[in-house]
Amino acid sequence: MRSSETVEGYARALYGLASVSDAVDAVDEGMAAIVEAVRSHSGLRETLMDVVVPGTKKREILREVFAESVAPEAVAVTASMVERGHAGLVDDVAKAFRALAESERGIVVAEVTTAVPLDDALRSSVADKLAASLGRPVSLRERVDGSLLGGIRINVAGRVLDGSLSSRLAAMRATLSSTPKGGEV
């Protein structure tokens, strides 16, 4: 089985568990917490990836670390993945789960790229305006790209809305380079 099929299978199983227990948001937050912990703690990451450490021991470690703070469905599926040697797919499963949950809820994902991080007020304003325009709830995926210089670029529903300073400068360059020289009309 290819890793993309494995990721999709785990994400669907996790979504099924989360739906039955009406804990989709809690599971999403739990998966994000697990991914962050694995990324930021090299000892935990190395232990979970180590083929010498038995799967049952890895399961115990996950339960000890996350049982009190993370939705049990997220812990159970992550432990199952790790026990089967799929620890390297946890981040991908978390992303696939979030995408599946948003799709099932009819939420449109908008990729928003800015030169600096959005503050809460601007984030809310962008999400509200996009939701009003699309007639559906919107979830923002934010990226920071200093090459934009300023402004915002939004990729949503197959369209790109580019209000970045870098694109405006490029458009001005193109206009100026195509106009006659010396002020002639």
PDB file of C-alpha atoms in Angstrom:
ATOM      1  CA  MET A   1       0.000   0.000   0.000  1.00  0.00           C
ATOM      2  CA  ARG A   2       1.343   3.425  -0.959  1.00  0.00           C
ATOM      3  CA  SER A   3       1.901   5.974   1.775  1.00  0.00           C
ATOM      4  CA  SER A   4      -0.818   8.278   0.370  1.00  0.00           C
ATOM      5  CA  GLU A   5      -3.331   5.428   0.665  1.00  0.00           C
ATOM      6  CA  THR A   6      -2.081   4.688   4.173  1.00  0.00           C
ATOM      7  CA  VAL A   7      -2.424   8.350   5.175  1.00  0.00           C
ATOM      8  CA  GLU A   8      -5.921   8.543   3.694  1.00  0.00           C
ATOM      9  CA  GLY A   9      -6.939   5.327   5.465  1.00  0.00           C
ATOM     10  CA  TYR A  10      -5.773   6.560   8.851  1.00  0.00           C
ATOM     11  CA  ALA A  11      -7.394   9.967   8.300  1.00  0.00           C
ATOM     12  CA  ARG A  12     -10.730   8.364   7.369  1.00  0.00           C
ATOM     13  CA  ALA A  13     -10.584   5.997  10.351  1.00  0.00           C
ATOM     14  CA  LEU A  14      -9.784   8.902  12.656  1.00  0.00           C
ATOM     15  CA  TYR A  15     -12.596  10.990  11.181  1.00  0.00           C
ATOM     16  CA  GLY A  16     -15.013   8.094  11.669  1.00  0.00           C
ATOM     17  CA  LEU A  17     -14.051   7.780  15.328  1.00  0.00           C
ATOM     18  CA  ALA A  18     -14.202  11.533  15.865  1.00  0.00           C
ATOM     19  CA  SER A  19     -17.606  11.815  14.196  1.00  0.00           C
ATOM     20  CA  VAL A  20     -19.135   9.005  16.240  1.00  0.00           C
ATOM     21  CA  SER A  21     -17.991  10.617  19.470  1.00  0.00           C
ATOM     22  CA  ASP A  22     -18.839  14.146  18.235  1.00  0.00           C
ATOM     23  CA  ALA A  23     -15.253  15.227  18.862  1.00  0.00           C
ATOM     24  CA  VAL A  24     -13.995  16.356  15.452  1.00  0.00           C
ATOM     25  CA  ASP A  25     -12.671  19.685  16.752  1.00  0.00           C
ATOM     26  CA  ALA A  26     -11.064  18.089  19.816  1.00  0.00           C
ATOM     27  CA  VAL A  27      -9.402  15.430  17.652  1.00  0.00           C
ATOM     28  CA  ASP A  28      -8.136  18.078  15.240  1.00  0.00           C
ATOM     29  CA  GLU A  29      -6.622  20.032  18.135  1.00  0.00           C
ATOM     30  CA  GLY A  30      -5.227  16.817  19.602  1.00  0.00           C
ATOM     31  CA  MET A  31      -3.534  15.814  16.363  1.00  0.00           C
ATOM     32  CA  ALA A  32      -2.024  19.298  16.096  1.00  0.00           C
ATOM     33  CA  ALA A  33      -0.691  18.974  19.667  1.00  0.00           C
ATOM     34  CA  ILE A  34       0.810  15.551  18.936  1.00  0.00           C
ATOM     35  CA  VAL A  35       2.461  16.790  15.731  1.00  0.00           C
ATOM     36  CA  GLU A  36       3.895  19.820  17.535  1.00  0.00           C
ATOM     37  CA  ALA A  37       5.219  17.698  20.408  1.00  0.00           C
ATOM     38  CA  VAL A  38       6.869  15.218  18.049  1.00  0.00           C
ATOM     39  CA  ARG A  39       8.427  18.058  16.033  1.00  0.00           C
ATOM     40  CA  SER A  40       9.737  19.965  19.028  1.00  0.00           C
ATOM     41  CA  HIS A  41      11.007  17.094  21.219  1.00  0.00           C
ATOM     42  CA  SER A  42      13.808  15.232  19.494  1.00  0.00           C
ATOM     43  CA  GLY A  43      13.893  12.514  22.175  1.00  0.00           C
ATOM     44  CA  LEU A  44      10.222  11.696  21.656  1.00  0.00           C
ATOM     45  CA  ARG A  45      10.595  11.791  17.871  1.00  0.00           C
ATOM     46  CA  GLU A  46      13.651   9.509  17.929  1.00  0.00           C
ATOM     47  CA  THR A  47      11.957   7.026  20.260  1.00  0.00           C
ATOM     48  CA  LEU A  48       8.823   6.843  18.117  1.00  0.00           C
ATOM     49  CA  MET A  49      10.878   6.363  14.938  1.00  0.00           C
ATOM     50  CA  ASP A  50      13.327   3.842  16.448  1.00  0.00           C
ATOM     51  CA  VAL A  51      12.741   0.365  14.984  1.00  0.00           C
ATOM     52  CA  VAL A  52      14.451  -1.236  18.001  1.00  0.00           C
ATOM     53  CA  VAL A  53      11.865   0.109  20.475  1.00  0.00           C
ATOM     54  CA  PRO A  54       8.892  -2.298  20.555  1.00  0.00           C
ATOM     55  CA  GLY A  55       5.573  -0.955  19.283  1.00  0.00           C
ATOM     56  CA  THR A  56       3.866  -1.698  22.577  1.00  0.00           C
ATOM     57  CA  LYS A  57       6.417   0.466  24.414  1.00  0.00           C
ATOM     58  CA  LYS A  58       5.800   3.317  21.935  1.00  0.00           C
ATOM     59  CA  ARG A  59       2.051   2.989  22.536  1.00  0.00           C
ATOM     60  CA  GLU A  60       2.621   3.240  26.303  1.00  0.00           C
ATOM     61  CA  ILE A  61       4.792   6.327  25.868  1.00  0.00           C
ATOM     62  CA  LEU A  62       2.139   8.062  23.762  1.00  0.00           C
ATOM     63  CA  ARG A  63      -0.561   7.267  26.287  1.00  0.00           C
ATOM     64  CA  GLU A  64       1.565   8.533  29.171  1.00  0.00           C
ATOM     65  CA  VAL A  65       2.434  11.771  27.388  1.00  0.00           C
ATOM     66  CA  PHE A  66      -0.949  12.605  25.837  1.00  0.00           C
ATOM     67  CA  ALA A  67      -3.697  10.739  27.734  1.00  0.00           C
ATOM     68  CA  GLU A  68      -4.605  13.704  29.948  1.00  0.00           C
ATOM     69  CA  SER A  69      -4.408  16.477  27.366  1.00  0.00           C
ATOM     70  CA  VAL A  70      -5.419  15.041  23.977  1.00  0.00           C
ATOM     71  CA  ALA A  71      -8.650  13.506  22.671  1.00  0.00           C
ATOM     72  CA  PRO A  72      -8.511   9.729  23.166  1.00  0.00           C
ATOM     73  CA  GLU A  73      -9.321   9.092  19.489  1.00  0.00           C
ATOM     74  CA  ALA A  74      -6.220  11.033  18.424  1.00  0.00           C
ATOM     75  CA  VAL A  75      -4.044   9.150  20.905  1.00  0.00           C
ATOM     76  CA  ALA A  76      -5.469   5.764  19.881  1.00  0.00           C
ATOM     77  CA  VAL A  77      -4.976   6.250  16.137  1.00  0.00           C
ATOM     78  CA  THR A  78      -1.525   7.796  16.578  1.00  0.00           C
ATOM     79  CA  ALA A  79      -0.505   4.926  18.852  1.00  0.00           C
ATOM     80  CA  SER A  80      -1.761   2.423  16.302  1.00  0.00           C
ATOM     81  CA  MET A  81       0.205   4.178  13.548  1.00  0.00           C
ATOM     82  CA  VAL A  82       3.396   4.285  15.591  1.00  0.00           C
ATOM     83  CA  GLU A  83       3.020   0.666  16.669  1.00  0.00           C
ATOM     84  CA  ARG A  84       2.778  -0.349  12.993  1.00  0.00           C
ATOM     85  CA  GLY A  85       5.874   1.616  12.021  1.00  0.00           C
ATOM     86  CA  HIS A  86       4.096   4.613  10.515  1.00  0.00           C
ATOM     87  CA  ALA A  87       5.342   7.290  12.925  1.00  0.00           C
ATOM     88  CA  GLY A  88       6.696   9.306  10.017  1.00  0.00           C
ATOM     89  CA  LEU A  89       3.161   9.770   8.669  1.00  0.00           C
ATOM     90  CA  VAL A  90       1.621  11.424  11.752  1.00  0.00           C
ATOM     91  CA  ASP A  91       1.932  14.956  10.340  1.00  0.00           C
ATOM     92  CA  ASP A  92       0.446  13.897   6.991  1.00  0.00           C
ATOM     93  CA  VAL A  93      -2.455  12.131   8.711  1.00  0.00           C
ATOM     94  CA  ALA A  94      -3.167  15.233  10.802  1.00  0.00           C
ATOM     95  CA  LYS A  95      -3.288  17.361   7.635  1.00  0.00           C
ATOM     96  CA  ALA A  96      -5.451  14.819   5.789  1.00  0.00           C
ATOM     97  CA  PHE A  97      -7.802  14.610   8.779  1.00  0.00           C
ATOM     98  CA  ARG A  98      -8.209  18.396   8.864  1.00  0.00           C
ATOM     99  CA  ALA A  99      -8.870  18.529   5.106  1.00  0.00           C
ATOM    100  CA  LEU A 100     -11.424  15.710   5.364  1.00  0.00           C
ATOM    101  CA  ALA A 101     -13.157  17.353   8.327  1.00  0.00           C
ATOM    102  CA  GLU A 102     -13.362  20.687   6.499  1.00  0.00           C
ATOM    103  CA  SER A 103     -14.653  19.034   3.352  1.00  0.00           C
ATOM    104  CA  GLU A 104     -17.322  17.107   5.258  1.00  0.00           C
ATOM    105  CA  ARG A 105     -18.451  20.328   6.940  1.00  0.00           C
ATOM    106  CA  GLY A 106     -18.566  22.292   3.673  1.00  0.00           C
ATOM    107  CA  ILE A 107     -15.729  24.597   4.713  1.00  0.00           C
ATOM    108  CA  VAL A 108     -13.719  26.237   1.937  1.00  0.00           C
ATOM    109  CA  VAL A 109      -9.969  26.431   2.518  1.00  0.00           C
ATOM    110  CA  ALA A 110      -8.303  29.685   1.491  1.00  0.00           C
ATOM    111  CA  GLU A 111      -4.524  29.858   1.271  1.00  0.00           C
ATOM    112  CA  VAL A 112      -3.536  33.324   2.428  1.00  0.00           C
ATOM    113  CA  THR A 113      -0.001  34.587   1.890  1.00  0.00           C
ATOM    114  CA  THR A 114       1.186  37.852   3.418  1.00  0.00           C
ATOM    115  CA  ALA A 115       4.513  39.600   3.923  1.00  0.00           C
ATOM    116  CA  VAL A 116       4.007  39.663   7.700  1.00  0.00           C
ATOM    117  CA  PRO A 117       1.825  37.514   9.999  1.00  0.00           C
ATOM    118  CA  LEU A 118      -1.846  38.487  10.171  1.00  0.00           C
ATOM    119  CA  ASP A 119      -3.160  39.904  13.425  1.00  0.00           C
ATOM    120  CA  ASP A 120      -6.453  38.585  14.829  1.00  0.00           C
ATOM    121  CA  ALA A 121      -8.553  41.492  13.543  1.00  0.00           C
ATOM    122  CA  LEU A 122      -7.265  41.228   9.972  1.00  0.00           C
ATOM    123  CA  ARG A 123      -7.525  37.413  10.028  1.00  0.00           C
ATOM    124  CA  SER A 124     -11.157  37.680  11.096  1.00  0.00           C
ATOM    125  CA  SER A 125     -11.899  40.371   8.507  1.00  0.00           C
ATOM    126  CA  VAL A 126     -10.389  38.342   5.656  1.00  0.00           C
ATOM    127  CA  ALA A 127     -12.248  35.176   6.705  1.00  0.00           C
ATOM    128  CA  ASP A 128     -15.558  37.045   7.056  1.00  0.00           C
ATOM    129  CA  LYS A 129     -15.260  38.762   3.662  1.00  0.00           C
ATOM    130  CA  LEU A 130     -14.327  35.522   1.910  1.00  0.00           C
ATOM    131  CA  ALA A 131     -17.183  33.660   3.612  1.00  0.00           C
ATOM    132  CA  ALA A 132     -19.659  36.358   2.551  1.00  0.00           C
ATOM    133  CA  SER A 133     -18.336  36.278  -1.010  1.00  0.00           C
ATOM    134  CA  LEU A 134     -18.393  32.468  -1.297  1.00  0.00           C
ATOM    135  CA  GLY A 135     -21.545  31.878   0.729  1.00  0.00           C
ATOM    136  CA  ARG A 136     -19.779  29.163   2.754  1.00  0.00           C
ATOM    137  CA  PRO A 137     -17.610  29.064   5.875  1.00  0.00           C
ATOM    138  CA  VAL A 138     -13.910  29.657   5.218  1.00  0.00           C
ATOM    139  CA  SER A 139     -10.814  28.316   6.938  1.00  0.00           C
ATOM    140  CA  LEU A 140      -7.567  30.206   6.399  1.00  0.00           C
ATOM    141  CA  ARG A 141      -4.214  28.522   5.821  1.00  0.00           C
ATOM    142  CA  GLU A 142      -1.695  31.260   6.455  1.00  0.00           C
ATOM    143  CA  ARG A 143       1.796  31.612   5.062  1.00  0.00           C
ATOM    144  CA  VAL A 144       4.307  34.401   5.418  1.00  0.00           C
ATOM    145  CA  ASP A 145       6.419  35.297   2.379  1.00  0.00           C
ATOM    146  CA  GLY A 146       8.612  38.371   2.706  1.00  0.00           C
ATOM    147  CA  SER A 147       9.061  38.579  -1.080  1.00  0.00           C
ATOM    148  CA  LEU A 148       5.498  39.946  -1.360  1.00  0.00           C
ATOM    149  CA  LEU A 149       6.800  43.178   0.230  1.00  0.00           C
ATOM    150  CA  GLY A 150       3.269  43.999   1.409  1.00  0.00           C
ATOM    151  CA  GLY A 151      -0.367  43.269   0.696  1.00  0.00           C
ATOM    152  CA  ILE A 152      -2.006  39.864   0.439  1.00  0.00           C
ATOM    153  CA  ARG A 153      -2.354  36.955  -1.990  1.00  0.00           C
ATOM    154  CA  ILE A 154      -5.345  34.633  -1.606  1.00  0.00           C
ATOM    155  CA  ASN A 155      -5.771  31.308  -3.369  1.00  0.00           C
ATOM    156  CA  VAL A 156      -9.350  30.087  -2.935  1.00  0.00           C
ATOM    157  CA  ALA A 157     -11.760  27.946  -4.954  1.00  0.00           C
ATOM    158  CA  GLY A 158      -9.329  27.710  -7.866  1.00  0.00           C
ATOM    159  CA  ARG A 159      -8.840  31.468  -8.116  1.00  0.00           C
ATOM    160  CA  VAL A 160      -5.918  33.644  -7.129  1.00  0.00           C
ATOM    161  CA  LEU A 161      -6.638  37.105  -5.773  1.00  0.00           C
ATOM    162  CA  ASP A 162      -3.323  38.915  -5.788  1.00  0.00           C
ATOM    163  CA  GLY A 163      -3.193  42.241  -3.998  1.00  0.00           C
ATOM    164  CA  SER A 164       0.476  41.982  -3.129  1.00  0.00           C
ATOM    165  CA  LEU A 165       2.843  44.893  -3.548  1.00  0.00           C
ATOM    166  CA  SER A 166       5.253  42.746  -5.555  1.00  0.00           C
ATOM    167  CA  SER A 167       2.570  41.931  -8.157  1.00  0.00           C
ATOM    168  CA  ARG A 168       1.534  45.589  -8.374  1.00  0.00           C
ATOM    169  CA  LEU A 169       5.160  46.609  -8.944  1.00  0.00           C
ATOM    170  CA  ALA A 170       5.501  43.929 -11.628  1.00  0.00           C
ATOM    171  CA  ALA A 171       2.357  45.241 -13.341  1.00  0.00           C
ATOM    172  CA  MET A 172       3.723  48.815 -13.235  1.00  0.00           C
ATOM    173  CA  ARG A 173       7.054  47.611 -14.659  1.00  0.00           C
ATOM    174  CA  ALA A 174       5.239  45.890 -17.508  1.00  0.00           C
ATOM    175  CA  THR A 175       3.146  48.989 -18.223  1.00  0.00           C
ATOM    176  CA  LEU A 176       6.150  51.303 -18.137  1.00  0.00           C
ATOM    177  CA  SER A 177       8.240  49.039 -20.341  1.00  0.00           C
ATOM    178  CA  SER A 178       5.518  48.935 -23.016  1.00  0.00           C
ATOM    179  CA  THR A 179       4.891  52.714 -23.155  1.00  0.00           C
ATOM    180  CA  PRO A 180       6.734  54.874 -25.696  1.00  0.00           C
ATOM    181  CA  LYS A 181       9.874  56.548 -24.420  1.00  0.00           C
ATOM    182  CA  GLY A 182      10.350  60.262 -23.914  1.00  0.00           C
ATOM    183  CA  GLY A 183       6.777  61.142 -23.042  1.00  0.00           C
ATOM    184  CA  GLU A 184       5.515  60.605 -26.594  1.00  0.00           C
ATOM    185  CA  VAL A 185       1.896  59.745 -27.029  1.00  0.00           C
TER     186      VAL A 185
END
